[in-house]
Amino acid sequence: MFAPLHTKSEHSLGLGTAPVEALLRRAAEYGYPALALTDCETLSGQVRFHHAAQALGIKPITGVELRAGYGPREPGTKAGRLVLLARDRAGYESLCRIITHRRQSVTAATEDPLRCLDAAPCGLFYLSDDPAVIGGLLRAGVAADAVRFLWNPEGSLLREQEVRAVADPDVVMLDPADHPLHVLLAAIRQRQAISAVEQLESAERVLPAPAELRRRFTGYPEALEETLRVAEACSFDLTSQPLALPALELPESAESVLSRRCKQALAGARPEYQERLEHELGVLGELGFAGYFLIVAEIADAARRMGIALAGRGSAAGSLVAYALGLSTIDPVRYGLLFERFVHSGRRELPDIDLDLPSDRRDEIIDWVFRRFGEGRVAMVSAQQTFGRRAAYREGLKALGLSLGEVNRFCAQIPEDPDEERSAKSPLELLPERYRAAAPLLERLIGRPQHLSVHPGGVVLAEPRVECYAPLQRAPKGVPVTQYDMTSLERLGLIKLDLLGNRALSAIQEALRWIAVREPGSRAAREPGIPLPDGDPTTLDLLHAGNTVGCFQIETPALRSLLRKVPVRGVDDLIATLALVRPGPASGEAKAAYIRRAHGQEPPEPPHPALTGLLRPSYGILLYEEDLMAAIARLTGCSLSRADQIRAELIRSEPGSAERAELEGGFVAAALAAGVSRTEATEVWQILERFAAYSFSKAHAASYAQLAWQAAYLKAHFPLELACGVLNSYGGQYPLRTVAAEFARSGVRLLGPHVNHSESRHSVQAGAVRLGLESVKYLTALSRERIRSSRPFADLAELLGKVPLQARELEALVLGGACDDLEPLRTAGYPFAHEDFLSQWQQNPDLRALSGWQFRRPAGEHAAIHAALVRIRNELRFLGMHPSAHPMRVLRNEAARAGCITTAELASHAGREVHLAGLVAATRRLPVSGGRTLQFVTLEDEHGLVEAVRRPGGSAVPGDPITNPGPFLLSGRVETDHGDRQLVISKVTPFHLRTSPYGAPATV
């Protein structure tokens, strides 16, 4: 028998190729009783490893390989490698401390591994294949019985007999067939060509089968047996770790403090609130979670003291305790949310309490957490970034030797959108012939770890120090980061918080500040949040029209389309719409049935008679995970706690698996015991099984719906202030130009940036949004501050005399309109005066000559159109939006000449063929049968947006998809569905190829 003690997984970036689960499955196939995971300079895969090993009945051993430098060994030399194995809890903490030290800086990572002994580690085995390292360990006082020589028949036995040898296949692969991938990963990691590393990487470093192992170590059975003795001595288990809550200075127990605070917050509430509160407090006290809630509440309290808004998200919205503490603004009783979806007595892991904060102020709270809980007790959480298709081809092709220019041209054809990227095929025909054959190898990179990054808002807390539980490394910006990701930390039982930046909160809070300036006595200015008057007619009209661009969560094409189809009467209906666009309901019958039932076109019958009366709020449609729990509890008579456990197990299990079959058997048996027939139980189970794959938490939907309603309320009543907030916090579904144009259609005036009037950020001025200097591309922060501190400027000469500007900064300011009406420029002379000025300035930058310059003043029939279009083009180039005018407004006469109607006229053309001209605001491609593509397009003109669908084959140029903003001229049929209009495209023509442009002879 044998226990592999030196094994690397894919977490050894640039070395290992196999996921930890695959290594364990292969070890189980071979009958190995234990396996050590010894990734290079990282423990990042250890939690996954221990849990997967437990499921397979293999003993996991935590270890790490240290080396001076991180790369392959030179031929005939040793790398000074030191492998450490944790014997017990103390050994694990030693590993965490050692890794933390070595990953604090680049210099520490390249130290001689023996320097780690300075940290006085204990509870370890020390293994090395380098006699110099072995000797150094013994000279440093490490006991010989804790040291082993890693021996491979390709090397030589250590002649000194102070330490015993263990057999070492030095595993980095599962199979010899993985060798090309191993070499490719090494080349990418070392930023070298494959040819430079392939001779250094052995194809023999695989997890050997027992027969191969016996052949390789013939004559040395003691080296194999010694691996078992070492494995037997290692007892550390990472699957059962105690909670490590930071200590709080409290006058009494955490349970008492939590109870008193919640009861004070809900004093005078109705009996059902009091009963539910007692139940929740009892469960949290039983689980020992009270301290956790108080810690999160302390963070929320600090945010409020700092004037920072917050909103809970996710399943925590189902907790009345969270509501009472101010961790959520959702009343779970009011919205029928289940506490058991969040936490119950059968749960042992800490539940997630995610807090959304304004994205522009999130770092203030994170800094406060570091100060409050102290150095060593707080760290940021890592996120494991994996290769997407574009990154796999980019890095792989570079390693194969393709020039950077050719790599960039090829990768530009791979969609950036993750959903499209996953479904799209790689455009291999664009590659030189010799690189196409490498495509299967490059595809193997997809989904593999690429590098660790910092989670945008994940924070972990632990007592006495985080490094007692998780290894840390230093992020480029200087903060400590765990090597474990969110999922691993959750399994360890550590407090992990998602303090997430939310752009919608930033926009809403900024809008409230501007409202307070304009209307100090208004309700929106007086209250910290937006009121939720469910029956507000102005907000409902906006929602029903789908005019929700700029509104959190409800601005996507799918949501806007759905809002026009369903009767939304308030937040409850908005919650349902957010659930309906999830992949399951949206792609199946559920969404269509919901729409028909909401309009009274069919009775609200449940999917099975056994569920009658259970789904009334959603017209008998299964929409939420909470519906799944309620259905399980109804049929089996079990508690909601047990129902949530079944729900979670159902979602985790694979269809057709033994685990899924066992779940079904248990459900049917429990239903039979509750008096349900076998037929009914089986039928309901099949319904629930299909639904579980795409179910969505109602608590999560409610959190999002509340913010969405607030944004819609502001857009309906305070569009100017919301526009300023949204444009300052841009990051939504559409290009910035589309968002700005939507607010302009809502009556908001947009004023371009100006050196004499603009702040750094966008601001509300004179009843309009004045674009900020930050919107000007190429203008540096230093130049922005110099402009603001030196103004006003009487003319260009004064601007250039006070503010030294680079050529491209001056070009952006002048052509972007930020210097209009500074002599000698005139707005009416745009763009000719502006272009002439820049041309002459480049030839003679003498300020004294400015007054003598003469500028062109072209005239003619199309001069005004030309000037307007050039301004728009330059605004898009330097500002990302077109505040002066919408392009289609300027081109409206040309569009009319081409026979085009506007989006405002679509309603009167239902069922008819029309021509429409506009810009592309969004596009999404969906592969269909036969290798063809269905394209969904959001088209925009000066009046609004319309959704269009383009089936394969409809374009002016065969095979030419819509891949740029246009404008395009579309021909197609207007179809309607419950008030929502869609254009089914029959032909696409780039607008510049239209018939008779500007009255000229036809070009197409």
Coordinates of N, CA, C and O in Angstrom, one line a residue, residues 143 241 245 304 339 376 543 621 629 638 696-697 737 747 765 790 793 823 830 910 945 988:
A143 N 13.9 17.6 14.9 CA 14.1 16.2 15.3 C 14.1 15.3 14.0 O 13.3 15.5 13.1
Q241 N -14.5 22.7 12.2 CA -13.8 23.8 12.9 C -14.8 24.6 13.7 O -15.9 24.9 13.3
L245 N -15.6 33.8 16.6 CA -16.1 35.1 16.6 C -15.2 36.0 17.4 O -14.7 35.7 18.4
R304 N -24.6 54.1 9.5 CA -25.6 55.1 9.7 C -25.0 56.3 10.4 O -25.4 57.5 10.0
F339 N -38.2 32.8 7.6 CA -36.9 32.8 8.3 C -36.1 31.5 8.0 O -34.9 31.6 7.9
G376 N -4.7 42.0 12.1 CA -4.6 40.6 12.3 C -5.9 39.9 12.5 O -6.0 38.7 12.3
L543 N -43.5 52.5 -14.8 CA -43.3 51.0 -14.8 C -44.0 50.4 -16.0 O -43.5 49.5 -16.7
I621 N -48.5 29.9 -9.6 CA -47.2 29.6 -10.3 C -46.1 29.4 -9.3 O -46.0 30.2 -8.3
M629 N -40.1 25.2 -0.6 CA -40.1 24.8 0.8 C -41.5 24.5 1.3 O -41.8 23.5 2.0
C638 N -43.5 17.9 7.3 CA -42.2 18.2 8.0 C -42.2 19.7 8.3 O -43.0 20.5 7.8
F696 N -35.7 30.8 -7.3 CA -35.1 32.0 -6.9 C -35.6 32.4 -5.5 O -36.8 32.2 -5.3
S697 N -34.8 33.0 -4.7 CA -35.2 33.3 -3.3 C -36.1 34.5 -3.4 O -35.8 35.6 -3.9
R737 N -24.1 56.5 -23.4 CA -24.8 57.4 -24.3 C -26.3 57.1 -24.2 O -27.2 58.0 -24.3
G747 N -37.1 64.5 -20.1 CA -37.2 66.0 -19.8 C -36.0 66.6 -19.1 O -36.0 67.8 -18.7
Q765 N -27.2 72.1 -12.0 CA -27.0 73.5 -12.2 C -28.1 74.1 -13.0 O -28.4 73.6 -14.1
S790 N -8.2 77.6 -10.9 CA -7.7 78.8 -11.6 C -8.8 79.6 -12.3 O -8.5 80.7 -12.8
F793 N -12.0 81.7 -16.7 CA -11.1 82.1 -17.7 C -11.8 83.0 -18.7 O -12.9 82.7 -19.2
E823 N -13.1 83.1 -26.1 CA -12.5 83.7 -27.3 C -11.2 83.1 -27.6 O -10.4 82.8 -26.7
Y830 N -18.7 76.0 -34.4 CA -18.3 74.6 -34.2 C -18.7 73.8 -35.5 O -19.8 74.0 -36.0
A910 N -49.1 48.1 -35.5 CA -49.1 46.7 -35.1 C -49.5 45.8 -36.2 O -50.5 46.1 -36.9
L945 N -36.9 53.4 -27.0 CA -36.3 52.2 -27.3 C -37.3 51.2 -27.8 O -38.5 51.2 -27.4
V988 N -31.5 44.2 -42.5 CA -30.7 45.2 -41.8 C -29.8 45.9 -42.9 O -29.1 45.2 -43.7

